[in-house]
């Protein structure tokens, strides 16, 4: 949703063709190391936006090479964008891959003793510190006079990784207690249609 | 070359039923110029490790070497001398002398070592200038922010040109912005000024400035992670090294 709406916004700024749109998006987020979109994603998104009536083709640009289709936002697209700006973004923290990995490692227990939950935590910690190290270097290399928005994006990423590391710290400190608790079990329901109660 | 290493380092405080094993069989090896962070829960032995590395306290068992010189059994007077020449300490609460100016504080270790005050203060002023305090040389600690006081303390740690800097929670008393500045400065001390830096911290963001993180738990090394410096940074360092070999 976010890429789609961001592209919509960039087209509202002024009509563009796909190639230019991709360049504009990547510039906005501070380079493709932060958020890369593949050309194919741009073109499928444009096709879907067009199908939904949110953008229309508005001529072609033909310099040399193949013709480039230029897209512009429709009034419907404009309304969609307004709605996006007016709605808060959901924090997506419940479906956590690490959490599920950890639960599976707990469930497997001694079936795979060499990669227990402790190992999962360590591998994750190492990975997160590596990320934090890279983000910190990027942040400190950014120029606050011209790249302030990118600095804030990097700050957000840094704070999130920091929070994840603190969470891992908690998890590690209580790991023995976690291992001592029974794993959540599914409620087993009988298969098929429920039998009719006969009274 | 390794600047700092320990082998089987053990420290037990007290004896009998109240004895506390603060460190148990710790063997680490730190390369010259490396920036190492030491992390772990409160009471896991981080400060004890720094004290042993800095010769501030004696191990119960095992060895500590600084620049290939074993220090565990060294007589007190020689140890004091080695500490003064080869090791700089940085603490959480800066430990500056309130009635002295920044430059007097930073010059103190070599003044005590017999260097003439004018000369000592010249050296100290150079370090303070490198840390952005050229215009605060004559301020007293109470006229400086926490971050500035810590920079004075780091200048003081470096004034005798030691090869090893030991820092115990150097950002523990600072807000996040000043903490970043101090961590960045310690990274410079390691990379630009080529000193070995070992820093204890509780703060993941600060640890991420290091080249390597050692995790302690219950007096033991339980994990370790090496952080790659970005490729561009290491390319620059390599170029500098190659240039340096010519002269
Ligand atoms: N001088 C001492 N006498 C007795 N016990 C001590 C002494 N110094 C430290 N200890 C004990 O040794 C253990 C390790 O202490 P240390 O100060 O090294 O921990 P730390 O990791 O630095 O903790 P923190 O993060 O809280 O500073 C603790 O159990 C502490 O109580
Ligand atoms: Mg301590």
Short mmCIF file of C-alpha atoms and ligand atoms in Angstrom, two decimals:
data_model
loop_
_atom_site.label_atom_id
_atom_site.label_comp_id
_atom_site.label_asym_id
_atom_site.label_seq_id
_atom_site.Cartn_x
_atom_site.Cartn_y
_atom_site.Cartn_z
CA UNK A 1 0.00 0.00 0.00
CA UNK A 2 2.71 2.48 0.93
CA UNK A 3 4.65 2.25 -2.35
CA UNK A 4 1.42 2.45 -4.32
CA UNK A 5 0.29 5.58 -2.52
CA UNK A 6 3.73 7.16 -2.61
CA UNK A 7 3.78 6.72 -6.38
CA UNK A 8 0.32 8.22 -6.57
CA UNK A 9 1.56 11.23 -4.63
CA UNK A 10 4.56 11.67 -6.90
CA UNK A 11 2.27 11.60 -9.93
CA UNK A 12 0.11 14.27 -8.33
CA UNK A 13 3.23 16.40 -7.93
CA UNK A 14 3.43 16.26 -11.72
CA UNK A 15 2.70 13.64 -14.39
CA UNK A 16 5.63 11.30 -15.06
CA UNK A 17 6.57 8.12 -16.84
CA UNK A 18 7.53 4.93 -15.02
CA UNK A 19 11.27 5.38 -15.27
CA UNK A 20 11.16 8.87 -13.83
CA UNK A 21 8.71 7.75 -11.17
CA UNK A 22 11.06 5.10 -9.92
CA UNK A 23 13.97 7.56 -9.76
CA UNK A 24 11.79 10.08 -7.90
CA UNK A 25 10.68 7.48 -5.34
CA UNK A 26 14.20 6.30 -4.62
CA UNK A 27 15.49 9.85 -4.31
CA UNK A 28 12.70 10.65 -1.86
CA UNK A 29 13.53 7.78 0.49
CA UNK A 30 17.25 8.55 0.40
CA UNK A 31 18.49 6.06 -2.16
CA UNK A 32 17.81 2.47 -3.07
CA UNK A 33 19.86 1.17 -0.16
CA UNK A 34 16.96 2.37 2.00
CA UNK A 35 14.07 1.21 -0.16
CA UNK A 36 14.51 -0.37 -3.53
CA UNK A 37 11.68 -0.79 -5.98
CA UNK A 38 12.19 -2.91 -9.06
CA UNK A 39 11.04 -1.57 -12.45
CA UNK A 40 8.59 -4.47 -12.69
CA UNK A 41 6.96 -3.33 -9.45
CA UNK A 42 6.57 0.19 -10.80
CA UNK A 43 4.93 -1.03 -13.99
CA UNK A 44 2.54 -3.49 -12.33
CA UNK A 45 1.60 -0.83 -9.79
CA UNK A 46 0.92 1.69 -12.57
CA UNK A 47 -1.20 -0.89 -14.40
CA UNK A 48 -3.23 -1.56 -11.24
CA UNK A 49 -3.65 2.13 -10.49
CA UNK A 50 -4.86 2.65 -14.03
CA UNK A 51 -7.24 -0.30 -13.78
CA UNK A 52 -8.67 1.13 -10.58
CA UNK A 53 -9.20 4.47 -12.29
CA UNK A 54 -6.78 6.29 -10.00
CA UNK A 55 -4.40 7.33 -12.80
CA UNK A 56 -4.75 7.82 -16.55
CA UNK A 57 -2.29 7.83 -19.40
CA UNK A 58 -1.63 11.31 -20.59
CA UNK A 59 0.38 10.97 -23.75
CA UNK A 60 3.80 9.58 -24.41
CA UNK A 61 7.29 10.87 -24.33
CA UNK A 62 9.34 9.87 -27.33
CA UNK A 63 12.90 11.02 -27.49
CA UNK A 64 15.04 8.16 -28.62
CA UNK A 65 14.31 4.52 -27.98
CA UNK A 66 10.91 3.18 -26.94
CA UNK A 67 7.97 5.48 -26.20
CA UNK A 68 7.41 6.20 -22.51
CA UNK A 69 3.86 6.42 -21.29
CA UNK A 70 3.16 9.38 -19.04
CA UNK A 71 0.64 9.00 -16.21
CA UNK A 72 -1.43 11.58 -14.32
CA UNK A 73 -3.68 11.31 -11.25
CA UNK A 74 -7.49 11.30 -11.67
CA UNK A 75 -9.88 13.00 -9.20
CA UNK A 76 -10.55 9.54 -7.79
CA UNK A 77 -6.83 9.08 -7.29
CA UNK A 78 -6.68 12.41 -5.54
CA UNK A 79 -9.45 11.29 -3.13
CA UNK A 80 -7.57 8.06 -2.43
CA UNK A 81 -4.45 10.04 -1.60
CA UNK A 82 -6.36 12.37 0.75
CA UNK A 83 -7.74 9.36 2.59
CA UNK A 84 -4.19 7.96 2.93
CA UNK A 85 -2.91 11.16 4.50
CA UNK A 86 -5.84 11.29 6.91
CA UNK A 87 -5.43 7.75 8.26
CA UNK A 88 -2.84 6.62 10.81
CA UNK A 89 -0.45 3.84 9.88
CA UNK A 90 -0.84 0.55 11.71
CA UNK A 91 2.15 -0.57 13.76
CA UNK A 92 2.96 -4.07 12.50
CA UNK A 93 4.58 -5.71 15.50
CA UNK A 94 2.58 -8.84 16.18
CA UNK A 95 3.62 -11.03 13.26
CA UNK A 96 7.23 -11.15 14.19
CA UNK A 97 9.43 -13.59 12.32
CA UNK A 98 11.91 -13.83 15.16
CA UNK A 99 9.14 -14.60 17.63
CA UNK A 100 7.83 -17.42 15.50
CA UNK A 101 11.35 -18.75 14.92
CA UNK A 102 11.93 -18.75 18.65
CA UNK A 103 8.64 -20.54 19.34
CA UNK A 104 9.46 -23.20 16.77
CA UNK A 105 12.92 -23.66 18.27
CA UNK A 106 11.26 -24.08 21.69
CA UNK A 107 8.78 -26.55 20.24
CA UNK A 108 11.56 -28.61 18.66
CA UNK A 109 13.58 -28.50 21.88
CA UNK A 110 15.98 -31.41 22.07
CA UNK A 111 15.08 -32.56 18.53
CA UNK A 112 17.58 -29.95 17.34
CA UNK A 113 19.78 -29.26 20.37
CA UNK A 114 22.47 -27.53 18.32
CA UNK A 115 20.15 -24.68 17.34
CA UNK A 116 18.12 -24.06 20.48
CA UNK A 117 16.50 -20.77 21.46
CA UNK A 118 19.79 -19.46 22.89
CA UNK A 119 21.36 -19.87 19.47
CA UNK A 120 18.42 -18.15 17.82
CA UNK A 121 18.86 -15.19 20.16
CA UNK A 122 22.60 -14.96 19.55
CA UNK A 123 22.31 -15.16 15.80
CA UNK A 124 19.66 -12.45 15.88
CA UNK A 125 21.68 -10.25 18.20
CA UNK A 126 24.71 -10.50 15.99
CA UNK A 127 22.63 -9.65 12.93
CA UNK A 128 20.99 -6.66 14.63
CA UNK A 129 24.30 -5.26 15.86
CA UNK A 130 25.65 -5.53 12.35
CA UNK A 131 22.64 -3.58 11.09
CA UNK A 132 22.97 -1.00 13.84
CA UNK A 133 26.64 -0.54 13.05
CA UNK A 134 25.89 0.06 9.37
CA UNK A 135 22.95 2.38 10.07
CA UNK A 136 25.01 4.40 12.53
CA UNK A 137 27.79 4.82 9.99
CA UNK A 138 25.26 5.89 7.33
CA UNK A 139 23.60 8.30 9.69
CA UNK A 140 26.82 9.91 10.76
CA UNK A 141 27.96 10.24 7.15
CA UNK A 142 24.73 12.01 6.10
CA UNK A 143 24.88 15.78 5.78
CA UNK A 144 22.40 17.50 8.12
CA UNK A 145 22.37 20.55 5.85
CA UNK A 146 20.93 18.70 2.87
CA UNK A 147 19.82 15.24 4.02
CA UNK A 148 17.85 15.91 7.16
CA UNK A 149 14.82 13.85 6.13
CA UNK A 150 17.09 10.85 5.45
CA UNK A 151 18.78 11.37 8.80
CA UNK A 152 15.39 11.13 10.48
CA UNK A 153 14.57 7.96 8.56
CA UNK A 154 17.89 6.47 9.68
CA UNK A 155 17.21 7.62 13.25
CA UNK A 156 13.92 5.77 13.17
CA UNK A 157 15.59 2.63 11.87
CA UNK A 158 18.28 2.95 14.55
CA UNK A 159 15.71 3.36 17.33
CA UNK A 160 13.79 0.32 16.11
CA UNK A 161 16.87 -1.87 15.98
CA UNK A 162 17.79 -0.58 19.42
CA UNK A 163 14.36 -1.55 20.73
CA UNK A 164 14.69 -5.00 19.16
CA UNK A 165 18.05 -5.45 20.87
CA UNK A 166 16.61 -4.45 24.22
CA UNK A 167 13.78 -6.89 23.70
CA UNK A 168 16.32 -9.64 22.96
CA UNK A 169 18.11 -8.73 26.18
CA UNK A 170 14.88 -9.24 28.15
CA UNK A 171 14.19 -12.46 26.34
CA UNK A 172 17.66 -13.80 27.04
CA UNK A 173 17.49 -12.85 30.70
CA UNK A 174 14.22 -14.78 31.10
CA UNK A 175 14.97 -17.62 28.71
CA UNK A 176 15.21 -20.28 31.40
CA UNK A 177 11.78 -19.28 32.72
CA UNK A 178 10.36 -19.33 29.21
CA UNK A 179 11.78 -22.83 28.62
CA UNK A 180 10.20 -24.02 31.87
CA UNK A 181 6.71 -23.01 30.77
CA UNK A 182 4.54 -25.33 28.73
CA UNK A 183 4.20 -24.39 25.07
CA UNK A 184 0.84 -23.07 24.00
CA UNK A 185 -1.16 -26.04 22.69
CA UNK A 186 -3.83 -25.85 20.04
CA UNK A 187 -7.36 -26.51 21.12
CA UNK A 188 -8.15 -29.72 19.30
CA UNK A 189 -11.62 -29.65 17.85
CA UNK A 190 -13.23 -32.73 16.32
CA UNK A 191 -13.06 -32.70 12.54
CA UNK A 192 -15.96 -32.47 10.23
CA UNK A 193 -19.41 -31.20 11.02
CA UNK A 194 -20.32 -30.95 14.66
CA UNK A 195 -22.55 -33.86 15.64
CA UNK A 196 -26.10 -33.01 16.43
CA UNK A 197 -26.86 -33.15 20.06
CA UNK A 198 -29.58 -35.62 20.73
CA UNK A 199 -31.66 -35.05 23.73
CA UNK B 1 50.06 -7.53 17.17
CA UNK B 2 47.80 -7.89 20.12
CA UNK B 3 47.86 -5.10 22.67
CA UNK B 4 45.80 -6.75 25.30
CA UNK B 5 45.21 -10.35 26.14
CA UNK B 6 44.06 -12.40 29.07
CA UNK B 7 44.43 -16.08 29.62
CA UNK B 8 42.22 -17.94 32.02
CA UNK B 9 41.67 -14.72 33.96
CA UNK B 10 39.80 -15.29 37.20
CA UNK B 11 38.93 -12.86 39.96
CA UNK B 12 37.37 -13.97 43.21
CA UNK B 13 36.43 -11.34 45.76
CA UNK B 14 36.47 -12.41 49.41
CA UNK B 15 36.87 -15.97 50.58
CA UNK B 16 34.97 -18.85 52.13
CA UNK B 17 31.19 -18.93 51.94
CA UNK B 18 30.94 -15.23 50.98
CA UNK B 19 33.39 -15.45 48.08
CA UNK B 20 32.17 -13.96 44.80
CA UNK B 21 33.60 -15.14 41.50
CA UNK B 22 33.46 -11.88 39.54
CA UNK B 23 35.38 -13.32 36.58
CA UNK B 24 35.89 -16.98 35.76
CA UNK B 25 38.43 -18.20 33.21
CA UNK B 26 38.21 -15.32 30.78
CA UNK B 27 40.52 -15.54 27.78
CA UNK B 28 40.36 -12.68 25.30
CA UNK B 29 42.68 -11.20 22.75
CA UNK B 30 42.35 -7.64 21.53
CA UNK B 31 44.23 -6.48 18.45
CA UNK B 32 46.10 -3.22 18.40
CA UNK B 33 43.84 -0.37 17.30
CA UNK B 34 40.65 -2.34 17.82
CA UNK B 35 37.58 -0.72 19.37
CA UNK B 36 35.92 -3.28 21.60
CA UNK B 37 32.66 -2.94 23.51
CA UNK B 38 32.01 -5.09 26.58
CA UNK B 39 28.36 -5.72 27.44
CA UNK B 40 26.37 -7.82 29.84
CA UNK B 41 23.92 -7.62 32.73
CA UNK B 42 24.73 -5.66 35.87
CA UNK B 43 27.15 -7.55 38.09
CA UNK B 44 28.47 -9.81 35.32
CA UNK B 45 32.05 -8.60 35.83
CA UNK B 46 32.55 -5.87 33.22
CA UNK B 47 34.17 -3.34 35.55
CA UNK B 48 36.20 -6.09 37.18
CA UNK B 49 37.54 -7.03 33.74
CA UNK B 50 38.55 -3.43 33.02
CA UNK B 51 40.23 -3.15 36.42
CA UNK B 52 42.26 -6.28 35.72
CA UNK B 53 43.18 -5.09 32.21
CA UNK B 54 44.25 -1.74 33.58
CA UNK B 55 46.32 -3.17 36.40
CA UNK B 56 44.09 -1.47 38.99
CA UNK B 57 43.56 -4.77 40.74
CA UNK B 58 45.28 -8.17 40.74
CA UNK B 59 43.78 -11.35 39.30
CA UNK B 60 43.18 -14.33 41.56
CA UNK B 61 44.35 -16.59 38.78
CA UNK B 62 45.40 -16.37 35.13
CA UNK B 63 47.35 -13.76 33.22
CA UNK B 64 46.92 -10.33 31.69
CA UNK B 65 49.31 -8.97 29.08
CA UNK B 66 49.57 -5.40 27.83
CA UNK B 67 51.63 -5.16 24.64
CA UNK B 68 53.01 -8.64 25.31
CA UNK B 69 54.18 -7.68 28.80
CA UNK B 70 52.59 -9.83 31.51
CA UNK B 71 51.35 -7.59 34.31
CA UNK B 72 49.63 -9.91 36.77
CA UNK B 73 52.74 -10.51 38.87
CA UNK B 74 54.49 -7.23 38.20
CA UNK B 75 55.78 -5.38 41.28
CA UNK B 76 53.62 -2.43 42.34
CA UNK B 77 56.02 0.32 41.34
CA UNK B 78 56.55 -1.06 37.84
CA UNK B 79 52.83 -1.61 37.40
CA UNK B 80 52.10 1.98 38.40
CA UNK B 81 54.63 3.18 35.89
CA UNK B 82 53.23 1.02 33.08
CA UNK B 83 49.72 2.19 33.90
CA UNK B 84 50.81 5.82 33.69
CA UNK B 85 52.59 5.44 30.36
CA UNK B 86 50.52 2.88 28.48
CA UNK B 87 46.97 3.08 29.71
CA UNK B 88 44.38 5.84 29.83
CA UNK B 89 41.20 5.56 31.89
CA UNK B 90 37.80 7.12 31.27
CA UNK B 91 34.98 6.87 33.84
CA UNK B 92 31.25 7.44 33.91
CA UNK B 93 31.47 10.50 36.16
CA UNK B 94 34.49 12.09 34.41
CA UNK B 95 36.46 12.47 37.69
CA UNK B 96 37.74 15.94 36.85
CA UNK B 97 39.21 18.18 39.51
CA UNK B 98 36.67 20.96 40.11
CA UNK B 99 39.12 23.77 40.88
CA UNK B 100 41.22 23.16 37.78
CA UNK B 101 40.54 24.38 34.23
CA UNK B 102 39.97 22.00 31.32
CA UNK B 103 43.54 22.30 30.13
CA UNK B 104 44.95 21.85 33.65
CA UNK B 105 42.81 18.77 34.15
CA UNK B 106 43.82 17.28 30.82
CA UNK B 107 47.50 18.00 31.50
CA UNK B 108 47.45 16.52 34.99
CA UNK B 109 48.78 12.99 34.29
CA UNK B 110 51.97 14.25 32.65
CA UNK B 111 52.36 17.18 35.04
CA UNK B 112 52.41 14.63 37.86
CA UNK B 113 54.92 12.67 35.81
CA UNK B 114 57.33 15.61 35.91
CA UNK B 115 56.67 17.32 32.57
CA UNK B 116 56.95 21.12 32.88
CA UNK B 117 53.46 22.67 33.21
CA UNK B 118 53.81 24.87 30.10
CA UNK B 119 54.79 21.89 27.99
CA UNK B 120 52.19 19.62 29.55
CA UNK B 121 49.44 22.15 28.93
CA UNK B 122 50.54 22.56 25.33
CA UNK B 123 50.09 18.82 24.77
CA UNK B 124 46.78 18.85 26.62
CA UNK B 125 45.55 21.80 24.55
CA UNK B 126 46.34 19.88 21.37
CA UNK B 127 44.14 16.98 22.44
CA UNK B 128 41.37 19.31 23.59
CA UNK B 129 41.49 21.08 20.23
CA UNK B 130 41.15 17.77 18.40
CA UNK B 131 38.02 17.16 20.45
CA UNK B 132 36.49 20.52 19.58
CA UNK B 133 37.30 22.27 22.85
CA UNK B 134 39.92 24.75 21.62
CA UNK B 135 37.83 27.65 22.93
CA UNK B 136 37.09 26.07 26.31
CA UNK B 137 40.64 25.47 27.54
CA UNK B 138 40.25 27.74 30.53
CA UNK B 139 36.75 26.71 31.59
CA UNK B 140 36.29 24.87 34.86
CA UNK B 141 34.32 21.59 34.87
CA UNK B 142 31.23 23.28 36.36
CA UNK B 143 31.19 25.61 33.35
CA UNK B 144 31.10 22.69 30.90
CA UNK B 145 28.29 20.36 29.81
CA UNK B 146 28.51 16.67 30.67
CA UNK B 147 29.54 15.80 27.13
CA UNK B 148 32.26 18.47 27.20
CA UNK B 149 33.51 17.26 30.59
CA UNK B 150 33.77 13.75 29.22
CA UNK B 151 35.77 15.06 26.26
CA UNK B 152 38.16 16.72 28.71
CA UNK B 153 38.43 13.39 30.53
CA UNK B 154 39.24 11.61 27.25
CA UNK B 155 41.88 14.24 26.43
CA UNK B 156 43.33 13.62 29.89
CA UNK B 157 43.36 9.87 29.23
CA UNK B 158 45.33 10.47 26.03
CA UNK B 159 47.77 13.16 27.13
CA UNK B 160 50.50 10.68 28.05
CA UNK B 161 50.06 9.05 24.62
CA UNK B 162 49.04 5.62 25.94
CA UNK B 163 48.33 2.82 23.47
CA UNK B 164 45.31 1.56 25.39
CA UNK B 165 42.19 3.41 26.54
CA UNK B 166 39.84 1.74 29.03
CA UNK B 167 36.42 3.35 29.39
CA UNK B 168 33.83 2.22 31.94
CA UNK B 169 30.35 3.37 30.86
CA UNK B 170 31.69 6.62 29.41
CA UNK B 171 28.20 7.61 28.23
CA UNK B 172 26.35 6.35 31.31
CA UNK B 173 25.64 9.87 32.52
CA UNK B 174 24.88 11.56 29.19
CA UNK B 175 21.79 12.07 27.05
CA UNK B 176 21.55 10.25 23.75
CA UNK B 177 22.99 13.03 21.62
CA UNK B 178 26.04 13.59 23.82
CA UNK B 179 26.42 9.81 24.07
CA UNK B 180 26.64 9.54 20.29
CA UNK B 181 29.27 12.26 20.23
CA UNK B 182 31.40 10.51 22.84
CA UNK B 183 31.03 7.13 21.13
CA UNK B 184 31.98 8.69 17.79
CA UNK B 185 34.97 10.31 19.45
CA UNK B 186 36.13 7.02 20.95
CA UNK B 187 35.78 5.42 17.52
CA UNK B 188 38.06 8.20 16.22
CA UNK B 189 40.52 7.58 19.03
CA UNK B 190 40.74 4.02 17.79
CA UNK B 191 40.67 4.62 14.01
CA UNK B 192 42.22 8.04 13.49
CA UNK B 193 44.64 8.05 16.41
CA UNK B 194 45.24 4.28 16.32
CA UNK B 195 44.74 3.47 19.99
CA UNK B 196 43.16 0.32 21.31
CA UNK B 197 39.89 1.18 23.02
CA UNK B 198 37.97 -1.11 25.35
CA UNK B 199 34.65 0.31 26.49
CA UNK B 200 32.02 -1.05 28.85
CA UNK B 201 28.48 0.00 27.99
CA UNK B 202 24.85 -0.94 28.61
CA UNK B 203 23.65 0.97 25.58
CA UNK B 204 23.24 -1.04 22.34
CA UNK B 205 23.43 2.12 20.25
CA UNK B 206 26.79 2.99 21.75
CA UNK B 207 28.14 -0.56 21.44
CA UNK B 208 27.31 -0.44 17.72
CA UNK B 209 30.14 2.07 17.21
CA UNK B 210 32.70 -0.61 18.11
CA UNK B 211 34.46 -3.10 15.84
CA UNK B 212 33.64 -5.96 18.11
CA UNK B 213 31.35 -6.69 21.04
CA UNK B 214 32.17 -9.11 23.84
CA UNK B 215 29.22 -10.33 25.92
CA UNK B 216 29.79 -11.34 29.51
CA UNK B 217 27.44 -13.22 31.77
CA UNK B 218 28.15 -14.44 35.29
CA UNK B 219 31.85 -13.63 34.88
CA UNK B 220 32.24 -15.55 31.63
CA UNK B 221 32.46 -14.63 27.97
CA UNK B 222 29.25 -16.08 26.53
CA UNK B 223 29.19 -14.55 23.08
CA UNK B 224 31.09 -12.30 20.78
CA UNK B 225 30.26 -10.50 17.60
CA UNK B 226 32.48 -8.74 15.06
CA UNK B 227 31.06 -5.71 13.28
CA UNK B 228 32.26 -4.98 9.75
CA UNK B 229 33.26 -1.44 9.08
CA UNK B 230 31.68 -0.22 5.89
CA UNK B 231 33.67 -1.04 2.77
CA UNK B 232 34.32 2.60 1.91
CA UNK B 233 35.73 3.31 5.35
CA UNK B 234 38.08 0.34 5.27
CA UNK B 235 39.22 1.27 1.75
CA UNK B 236 40.23 4.70 3.02
CA UNK B 237 42.06 3.17 5.97
CA UNK B 238 43.86 0.75 3.69
CA UNK B 239 44.94 3.58 1.39
CA UNK B 240 46.29 5.49 4.40
CA UNK B 241 48.16 2.43 5.61
CA UNK B 242 49.76 1.87 2.21
CA UNK B 243 50.81 5.51 2.07
CA UNK B 244 52.15 5.29 5.60
CA UNK B 245 54.42 2.38 4.64
CA UNK B 246 56.33 4.59 2.18
CA UNK B 247 57.58 7.01 4.80
N1 LIG C 1 35.63 -4.88 45.61
C1 LIG C 1 34.73 -5.85 45.60
N2 LIG C 1 34.52 -6.64 46.67
C2 LIG C 1 33.59 -7.63 46.62
N3 LIG C 1 32.84 -7.92 45.56
C3 LIG C 1 33.01 -7.17 44.47
C4 LIG C 1 33.93 -6.09 44.41
N4 LIG C 1 33.89 -5.53 43.20
C5 LIG C 1 32.93 -6.21 42.51
N5 LIG C 1 32.42 -7.19 43.26
C6 LIG C 1 31.41 -8.18 42.83
O1 LIG C 1 31.83 -8.77 41.62
C7 LIG C 1 30.76 -8.92 40.71
C8 LIG C 1 31.07 -8.21 39.42
O2 LIG C 1 31.09 -6.81 39.66
P1 LIG C 1 31.40 -5.73 38.54
O3 LIG C 1 31.47 -4.41 39.22
O4 LIG C 1 32.56 -6.15 37.74
O5 LIG C 1 30.07 -5.83 37.66
P2 LIG C 1 29.64 -4.96 36.39
O6 LIG C 1 29.41 -5.92 35.28
O7 LIG C 1 30.58 -3.86 36.17
O8 LIG C 1 28.23 -4.40 36.86
P3 LIG C 1 27.52 -2.99 36.53
O9 LIG C 1 26.99 -3.11 35.15
O10 LIG C 1 26.41 -2.91 37.53
O11 LIG C 1 28.54 -1.91 36.68
C9 LIG C 1 29.52 -8.42 41.42
O12 LIG C 1 28.86 -9.49 41.98
C10 LIG C 1 30.07 -7.50 42.49
O13 LIG C 1 29.25 -7.46 43.62
MG1 LIG C 2 30.47 -1.76 36.29
#
